[in-house]
mmCIF file with all atom_site columns, C-alpha atoms in Angstrom:
data_model
loop_
_atom_site.group_PDB
_atom_site.id
_atom_site.type_symbol
_atom_site.label_atom_id
_atom_site.label_alt_id
_atom_site.label_comp_id
_atom_site.label_asym_id
_atom_site.label_entity_id
_atom_site.label_seq_id
_atom_site.pdbx_PDB_ins_code
_atom_site.Cartn_x
_atom_site.Cartn_y
_atom_site.Cartn_z
_atom_site.occupancy
_atom_site.B_iso_or_equiv
_atom_site.pdbx_formal_charge
_atom_site.auth_seq_id
_atom_site.auth_comp_id
_atom_site.auth_asym_id
_atom_site.auth_atom_id
_atom_site.pdbx_PDB_model_num
ATOM 1   C CA . MET A 1 1   ? 6.077   -20.787 -22.754 1.00 50.00 ? 130 MET A CA 1
ATOM 2   C CA . GLU A 1 2   ? 5.792   -17.412 -24.434 1.00 54.00 ? 131 GLU A CA 1
ATOM 3   C CA . LEU A 1 3   ? 2.768   -16.193 -26.341 1.00 52.00 ? 132 LEU A CA 1
ATOM 4   C CA . GLN A 1 4   ? 4.586   -16.050 -29.699 1.00 58.00 ? 133 GLN A CA 1
ATOM 5   C CA . GLU A 1 5   ? 5.557   -19.713 -29.392 1.00 56.00 ? 134 GLU A CA 1
ATOM 6   C CA . VAL A 1 6   ? 1.959   -20.647 -28.634 1.00 50.00 ? 135 VAL A CA 1
ATOM 7   C CA . GLU A 1 7   ? 0.709   -18.691 -31.649 1.00 54.00 ? 136 GLU A CA 1
ATOM 8   C CA . LYS A 1 8   ? 3.237   -20.413 -33.939 1.00 53.00 ? 137 LYS A CA 1
ATOM 9   C CA . ARG A 1 9   ? 2.249   -23.835 -32.641 1.00 49.00 ? 138 ARG A CA 1
ATOM 10  C CA . SER A 1 10  ? -1.451  -23.113 -33.073 1.00 49.00 ? 139 SER A CA 1
ATOM 11  C CA . LYS A 1 11  ? -0.874  -22.272 -36.731 1.00 52.00 ? 140 LYS A CA 1
ATOM 12  C CA . ILE A 1 12  ? 1.072   -25.490 -37.256 1.00 48.00 ? 141 ILE A CA 1
ATOM 13  C CA . SER A 1 13  ? -0.645  -28.189 -35.243 1.00 49.00 ? 142 SER A CA 1
ATOM 14  C CA . GLY A 1 14  ? -4.206  -27.003 -34.796 1.00 50.00 ? 143 GLY A CA 1
ATOM 15  C CA . GLY A 1 15  ? -6.598  -27.885 -31.971 1.00 52.00 ? 144 GLY A CA 1
ATOM 16  C CA . GLU A 1 16  ? -4.333  -29.114 -29.143 1.00 55.00 ? 145 GLU A CA 1
ATOM 17  C CA . THR A 1 17  ? -2.252  -25.947 -28.895 1.00 56.00 ? 146 THR A CA 1
ATOM 18  C CA . ARG A 1 18  ? -5.300  -23.715 -29.263 1.00 58.00 ? 147 ARG A CA 1
ATOM 19  C CA . ARG A 1 19  ? -6.493  -25.111 -25.944 1.00 61.00 ? 148 ARG A CA 1
ATOM 20  C CA . GLU A 1 20  ? -3.082  -24.268 -24.446 1.00 62.00 ? 149 GLU A CA 1
ATOM 21  C CA . GLU A 1 21  ? -3.440  -20.734 -25.772 1.00 61.00 ? 150 GLU A CA 1
ATOM 22  C CA . GLU A 1 22  ? -6.860  -20.364 -24.156 1.00 62.00 ? 151 GLU A CA 1
ATOM 23  C CA . ASN A 1 23  ? -5.308  -21.224 -20.779 1.00 62.00 ? 152 ASN A CA 1
ATOM 24  C CA . LEU A 1 24  ? -2.871  -18.311 -20.965 1.00 64.00 ? 153 LEU A CA 1
ATOM 25  C CA . VAL A 1 25  ? -3.470  -14.721 -19.892 1.00 62.00 ? 154 VAL A CA 1
ATOM 26  C CA . HIS A 1 26  ? -3.695  -12.363 -22.893 1.00 63.00 ? 155 HIS A CA 1
ATOM 27  C CA . ASP A 1 27  ? -3.360  -8.930  -21.289 1.00 65.00 ? 156 ASP A CA 1
ATOM 28  C CA . SER A 1 28  ? 0.438   -8.664  -21.743 1.00 65.00 ? 157 SER A CA 1
ATOM 29  C CA . SER A 1 29  ? 1.006   -9.848  -18.170 1.00 68.00 ? 158 SER A CA 1
ATOM 30  C CA . ILE A 1 30  ? 4.164   -11.738 -17.320 1.00 71.00 ? 159 ILE A CA 1
ATOM 31  C CA . ASP A 1 31  ? 5.273   -13.501 -14.160 1.00 68.00 ? 160 ASP A CA 1
ATOM 32  C CA . TYR A 1 32  ? 8.458   -12.748 -12.253 1.00 72.00 ? 161 TYR A CA 1
ATOM 33  C CA . LYS A 1 33  ? 10.460  -15.029 -14.599 1.00 78.00 ? 162 LYS A CA 1
ATOM 34  C CA . GLY A 1 34  ? 9.198   -13.269 -17.740 1.00 76.00 ? 163 GLY A CA 1
ATOM 35  C CA . ARG A 1 35  ? 6.766   -16.014 -18.816 1.00 75.00 ? 164 ARG A CA 1
ATOM 36  C CA . VAL A 1 36  ? 3.123   -15.606 -19.806 1.00 72.00 ? 165 VAL A CA 1
ATOM 37  C CA . PRO A 1 37  ? 1.122   -16.853 -16.791 1.00 69.00 ? 166 PRO A CA 1
ATOM 38  C CA . LEU A 1 38  ? -1.630  -19.452 -16.826 1.00 69.00 ? 167 LEU A CA 1
ATOM 39  C CA . ARG A 1 39  ? -5.136  -18.215 -16.088 1.00 64.00 ? 168 ARG A CA 1
ATOM 40  C CA . ALA A 1 40  ? -5.761  -20.949 -13.525 1.00 67.00 ? 169 ALA A CA 1
ATOM 41  C CA . SER A 1 41  ? -2.783  -19.998 -11.360 1.00 65.00 ? 170 SER A CA 1
ATOM 42  C CA . THR A 1 42  ? -3.002  -16.200 -11.374 1.00 66.00 ? 171 THR A CA 1
ATOM 43  C CA . GLY A 1 43  ? -4.046  -14.131 -8.356  1.00 63.00 ? 172 GLY A CA 1
ATOM 44  C CA . VAL A 1 44  ? -7.821  -13.728 -8.666  1.00 67.00 ? 173 VAL A CA 1
ATOM 45  C CA . TRP A 1 45  ? -9.310  -13.980 -5.138  1.00 74.00 ? 174 TRP A CA 1
ATOM 46  C CA . LYS A 1 46  ? -6.049  -14.607 -3.306  1.00 72.00 ? 175 LYS A CA 1
ATOM 47  C CA . ALA A 1 47  ? -4.636  -11.271 -4.423  1.00 74.00 ? 176 ALA A CA 1
ATOM 48  C CA . SER A 1 48  ? -8.006  -9.518  -4.245  1.00 82.00 ? 177 SER A CA 1
ATOM 49  C CA . LEU A 1 49  ? -8.648  -10.490 -0.628  1.00 85.00 ? 178 LEU A CA 1
ATOM 50  C CA . PHE A 1 50  ? -5.174  -9.298  0.374   1.00 79.00 ? 179 PHE A CA 1
ATOM 51  C CA . ILE A 1 51  ? -5.689  -5.909  -1.278  1.00 80.00 ? 180 ILE A CA 1
ATOM 52  C CA . ILE A 1 52  ? -9.239  -5.509  0.078   1.00 89.00 ? 181 ILE A CA 1
ATOM 53  C CA . THR A 1 53  ? -8.028  -6.296  3.619   1.00 88.00 ? 182 THR A CA 1
ATOM 54  C CA . ILE A 1 54  ? -5.087  -3.895  3.360   1.00 81.00 ? 183 ILE A CA 1
ATOM 55  C CA . GLU A 1 55  ? -7.272  -1.145  1.916   1.00 85.00 ? 184 GLU A CA 1
ATOM 56  C CA . PHE A 1 56  ? -9.966  -1.580  4.581   1.00 91.00 ? 185 PHE A CA 1
ATOM 57  C CA . SER A 1 57  ? -7.373  -1.468  7.373   1.00 86.00 ? 186 SER A CA 1
ATOM 58  C CA . GLU A 1 58  ? -5.698  1.571   5.845   1.00 85.00 ? 187 GLU A CA 1
ATOM 59  C CA . ARG A 1 59  ? -8.957  3.522   5.523   1.00 90.00 ? 188 ARG A CA 1
ATOM 60  C CA . LEU A 1 60  ? -10.025 2.579   9.046   1.00 91.00 ? 189 LEU A CA 1
ATOM 61  C CA . SER A 1 61  ? -6.754  3.775   10.546  1.00 88.00 ? 190 SER A CA 1
ATOM 62  C CA . TYR A 1 62  ? -6.611  6.888   8.326   1.00 90.00 ? 191 TYR A CA 1
ATOM 63  C CA . PHE A 1 63  ? -10.021 8.152   9.392   1.00 93.00 ? 192 PHE A CA 1
ATOM 64  C CA . GLY A 1 64  ? -9.356  7.172   13.008  1.00 90.00 ? 193 GLY A CA 1
ATOM 65  C CA . ILE A 1 65  ? -6.198  9.279   13.026  1.00 88.00 ? 194 ILE A CA 1
ATOM 66  C CA . ALA A 1 66  ? -7.682  12.134  10.971  1.00 89.00 ? 195 ALA A CA 1
ATOM 67  C CA . THR A 1 67  ? -10.585 12.675  13.353  1.00 90.00 ? 196 THR A CA 1
ATOM 68  C CA . ASN A 1 68  ? -8.344  12.884  16.421  1.00 91.00 ? 197 ASN A CA 1
ATOM 69  C CA . LEU A 1 69  ? -5.228  14.589  15.066  1.00 91.00 ? 198 LEU A CA 1
ATOM 70  C CA . ILE A 1 70  ? -6.159  18.225  15.845  1.00 92.00 ? 199 ILE A CA 1
ATOM 71  C CA . THR A 1 71  ? -7.136  17.265  19.383  1.00 93.00 ? 200 THR A CA 1
ATOM 72  C CA . TYR A 1 72  ? -3.896  15.324  19.865  1.00 88.00 ? 201 TYR A CA 1
ATOM 73  C CA . LEU A 1 73  ? -1.715  18.129  18.520  1.00 90.00 ? 202 LEU A CA 1
ATOM 74  C CA . THR A 1 74  ? -3.388  20.852  20.586  1.00 93.00 ? 203 THR A CA 1
ATOM 75  C CA . GLN A 1 75  ? -3.976  19.046  23.894  1.00 91.00 ? 204 GLN A CA 1
ATOM 76  C CA . VAL A 1 76  ? -1.112  16.531  24.128  1.00 84.00 ? 205 VAL A CA 1
ATOM 77  C CA . ILE A 1 77  ? 1.657   18.146  22.072  1.00 86.00 ? 206 ILE A CA 1
ATOM 78  C CA . HIS A 1 78  ? 0.486   21.660  23.153  1.00 91.00 ? 207 HIS A CA 1
ATOM 79  C CA . GLN A 1 79  ? 0.633   23.260  19.722  1.00 93.00 ? 208 GLN A CA 1
ATOM 80  C CA . ASP A 1 80  ? -1.437  26.341  19.108  1.00 95.00 ? 209 ASP A CA 1
ATOM 81  C CA . ILE A 1 81  ? -4.460  25.818  16.877  1.00 95.00 ? 210 ILE A CA 1
ATOM 82  C CA . LYS A 1 82  ? -2.857  27.569  13.898  1.00 96.00 ? 211 LYS A CA 1
ATOM 83  C CA . THR A 1 83  ? 0.234   25.327  13.926  1.00 96.00 ? 212 THR A CA 1
ATOM 84  C CA . ALA A 1 84  ? -1.860  22.210  14.519  1.00 95.00 ? 213 ALA A CA 1
ATOM 85  C CA . ALA A 1 85  ? -4.122  23.036  11.568  1.00 95.00 ? 214 ALA A CA 1
ATOM 86  C CA . LYS A 1 86  ? -1.070  23.646  9.373   1.00 96.00 ? 215 LYS A CA 1
ATOM 87  C CA . ASN A 1 87  ? 0.441   20.288  10.407  1.00 95.00 ? 216 ASN A CA 1
ATOM 88  C CA . VAL A 1 88  ? -2.838  18.471  9.739   1.00 94.00 ? 217 VAL A CA 1
ATOM 89  C CA . ASN A 1 89  ? -2.974  20.057  6.273   1.00 96.00 ? 218 ASN A CA 1
ATOM 90  C CA . TYR A 1 90  ? 0.612   18.925  5.610   1.00 96.00 ? 219 TYR A CA 1
ATOM 91  C CA . TRP A 1 91  ? -0.270  15.410  6.787   1.00 93.00 ? 220 TRP A CA 1
ATOM 92  C CA . THR A 1 92  ? -3.368  15.336  4.563   1.00 94.00 ? 221 THR A CA 1
ATOM 93  C CA . GLY A 1 93  ? -1.355  16.548  1.578   1.00 96.00 ? 222 GLY A CA 1
ATOM 94  C CA . VAL A 1 94  ? 1.354   13.934  2.047   1.00 93.00 ? 223 VAL A CA 1
ATOM 95  C CA . THR A 1 95  ? -1.162  11.117  2.446   1.00 90.00 ? 224 THR A CA 1
ATOM 96  C CA . THR A 1 96  ? -2.965  12.311  -0.683  1.00 92.00 ? 225 THR A CA 1
ATOM 97  C CA . ILE A 1 97  ? 0.137   12.513  -2.907  1.00 95.00 ? 226 ILE A CA 1
ATOM 98  C CA . MET A 1 98  ? 1.830   9.279   -1.754  1.00 90.00 ? 227 MET A CA 1
ATOM 99  C CA . PRO A 1 99  ? -0.397  6.951   -3.856  1.00 89.00 ? 228 PRO A CA 1
ATOM 100 C CA . LEU A 1 100 ? 0.722   8.823   -6.986  1.00 93.00 ? 229 LEU A CA 1
ATOM 101 C CA . ILE A 1 101 ? 4.377   8.433   -6.051  1.00 93.00 ? 230 ILE A CA 1
ATOM 102 C CA . GLY A 1 102 ? 3.820   4.788   -5.118  1.00 89.00 ? 231 GLY A CA 1
ATOM 103 C CA . GLY A 1 103 ? 2.026   4.168   -8.409  1.00 90.00 ? 232 GLY A CA 1
ATOM 104 C CA . PHE A 1 104 ? 4.896   5.680   -10.375 1.00 93.00 ? 233 PHE A CA 1
ATOM 105 C CA . LEU A 1 105 ? 7.460   3.600   -8.487  1.00 91.00 ? 234 LEU A CA 1
ATOM 106 C CA . ALA A 1 106 ? 5.366   0.457   -8.968  1.00 89.00 ? 235 ALA A CA 1
ATOM 107 C CA . ASP A 1 107 ? 5.004   1.020   -12.715 1.00 90.00 ? 236 ASP A CA 1
ATOM 108 C CA . ALA A 1 108 ? 8.599   2.065   -13.296 1.00 91.00 ? 237 ALA A CA 1
ATOM 109 C CA . TYR A 1 109 ? 10.632  -0.092  -10.925 1.00 90.00 ? 238 TYR A CA 1
ATOM 110 C CA . THR A 1 110 ? 9.144   -2.556  -8.442  1.00 88.00 ? 239 THR A CA 1
ATOM 111 C CA . GLY A 1 111 ? 5.897   -3.979  -9.835  1.00 83.00 ? 240 GLY A CA 1
ATOM 112 C CA . ARG A 1 112 ? 2.486   -3.550  -8.305  1.00 78.00 ? 241 ARG A CA 1
ATOM 113 C CA . PHE A 1 113 ? 2.461   -6.408  -5.795  1.00 80.00 ? 242 PHE A CA 1
ATOM 114 C CA . ASN A 1 114 ? 5.942   -5.650  -4.460  1.00 86.00 ? 243 ASN A CA 1
ATOM 115 C CA . MET A 1 115 ? 4.967   -2.000  -4.013  1.00 87.00 ? 244 MET A CA 1
ATOM 116 C CA . VAL A 1 116 ? 1.740   -2.919  -2.209  1.00 82.00 ? 245 VAL A CA 1
ATOM 117 C CA . LEU A 1 117 ? 3.715   -5.181  0.120   1.00 85.00 ? 246 LEU A CA 1
ATOM 118 C CA . PHE A 1 118 ? 6.486   -2.602  0.657   1.00 89.00 ? 247 PHE A CA 1
ATOM 119 C CA . SER A 1 119 ? 4.103   0.298   1.312   1.00 87.00 ? 248 SER A CA 1
ATOM 120 C CA . SER A 1 120 ? 1.986   -1.882  3.616   1.00 84.00 ? 249 SER A CA 1
ATOM 121 C CA . LEU A 1 121 ? 5.080   -2.653  5.685   1.00 90.00 ? 250 LEU A CA 1
ATOM 122 C CA . ILE A 1 122 ? 5.974   1.042   5.918   1.00 90.00 ? 251 ILE A CA 1
ATOM 123 C CA . TYR A 1 123 ? 2.392   1.880   6.907   1.00 86.00 ? 252 TYR A CA 1
ATOM 124 C CA . LEU A 1 124 ? 2.433   -0.861  9.543   1.00 88.00 ? 253 LEU A CA 1
ATOM 125 C CA . MET A 1 125 ? 5.708   0.487   10.972  1.00 92.00 ? 254 MET A CA 1
ATOM 126 C CA . GLY A 1 126 ? 4.189   3.968   11.186  1.00 87.00 ? 255 GLY A CA 1
ATOM 127 C CA . LEU A 1 127 ? 1.074   2.699   12.932  1.00 84.00 ? 256 LEU A CA 1
ATOM 128 C CA . SER A 1 128 ? 3.114   0.631   15.380  1.00 88.00 ? 257 SER A CA 1
ATOM 129 C CA . SER A 1 129 ? 5.305   3.643   16.207  1.00 87.00 ? 258 SER A CA 1
ATOM 130 C CA . LEU A 1 130 ? 2.137   5.676   16.784  1.00 81.00 ? 259 LEU A CA 1
ATOM 131 C CA . ASP A 1 131 ? 0.892   2.912   19.049  1.00 83.00 ? 260 ASP A CA 1
ATOM 132 C CA . ASN A 1 132 ? 4.200   2.940   20.955  1.00 84.00 ? 261 ASN A CA 1
ATOM 133 C CA . VAL A 1 133 ? 3.855   6.669   21.569  1.00 79.00 ? 262 VAL A CA 1
ATOM 134 C CA . THR A 1 134 ? 0.467   6.172   23.200  1.00 76.00 ? 263 THR A CA 1
ATOM 135 C CA . VAL A 1 135 ? 1.489   3.131   25.269  1.00 79.00 ? 264 VAL A CA 1
ATOM 136 C CA . ARG A 1 136 ? 5.014   3.889   26.503  1.00 76.00 ? 265 ARG A CA 1
ATOM 137 C CA . PRO A 1 137 ? 5.213   6.854   28.869  1.00 65.00 ? 266 PRO A CA 1
ATOM 138 C CA . LYS A 1 138 ? 8.804   7.828   27.949  1.00 65.00 ? 267 LYS A CA 1
ATOM 139 C CA . SER A 1 139 ? 7.968   8.281   24.287  1.00 58.00 ? 268 SER A CA 1
ATOM 140 C CA . LYS A 1 140 ? 5.004   10.576  24.971  1.00 59.00 ? 269 LYS A CA 1
ATOM 141 C CA . ALA A 1 141 ? 5.336   14.327  24.655  1.00 58.00 ? 270 ALA A CA 1
ATOM 142 C CA . LEU A 1 142 ? 6.172   16.190  27.843  1.00 58.00 ? 271 LEU A CA 1
ATOM 143 C CA . GLN A 1 143 ? 3.149   17.346  29.775  1.00 58.00 ? 272 GLN A CA 1
ATOM 144 C CA . HIS A 1 144 ? 2.814   21.078  30.362  1.00 57.00 ? 273 HIS A CA 1
ATOM 145 C CA . GLU A 1 145 ? 3.840   20.904  34.021  1.00 57.00 ? 274 GLU A CA 1
ATOM 146 C CA . ASP A 1 146 ? 6.863   18.711  33.147  1.00 52.00 ? 275 ASP A CA 1
ATOM 147 C CA . VAL A 1 147 ? 8.276   21.452  30.908  1.00 52.00 ? 276 VAL A CA 1
ATOM 148 C CA . SER A 1 148 ? 8.664   23.910  33.788  1.00 50.00 ? 277 SER A CA 1
ATOM 149 C CA . THR A 1 149 ? 10.657  21.411  35.897  1.00 51.00 ? 278 THR A CA 1
ATOM 150 C CA . ALA A 1 150 ? 12.965  20.244  33.088  1.00 47.00 ? 279 ALA A CA 1
#
């Protein structure tokens, strides 16, 4: 039931439809079918807990990677300190600008919850590939002595 229909009914019939109107969300939100959602069935804590959990996990992994990235690039990948610092700055810049791009895409095309889900899946794939690099020996960078024999 759309908001305009509810307003018309409230003018005509009075009290009963006013209670229906109070049950609807009035912030121009619509559900995936284009209807005005009911207040009782909208996200509230279900959506909030999902976003809080995702955000906590993202921050935890971000700062865990950020603190060890220079060491990893210089000691494991064998980059000189100048190149490693440049790569860390690039990584920091990309991770800083991606929320703006994601916000634009969410507002213009996908919707906020679909974008949160999509970006969470991409982030999870990146973290799992990083985990694979540390666990599987063939996907690790060549050690310094391995380069001379190759």
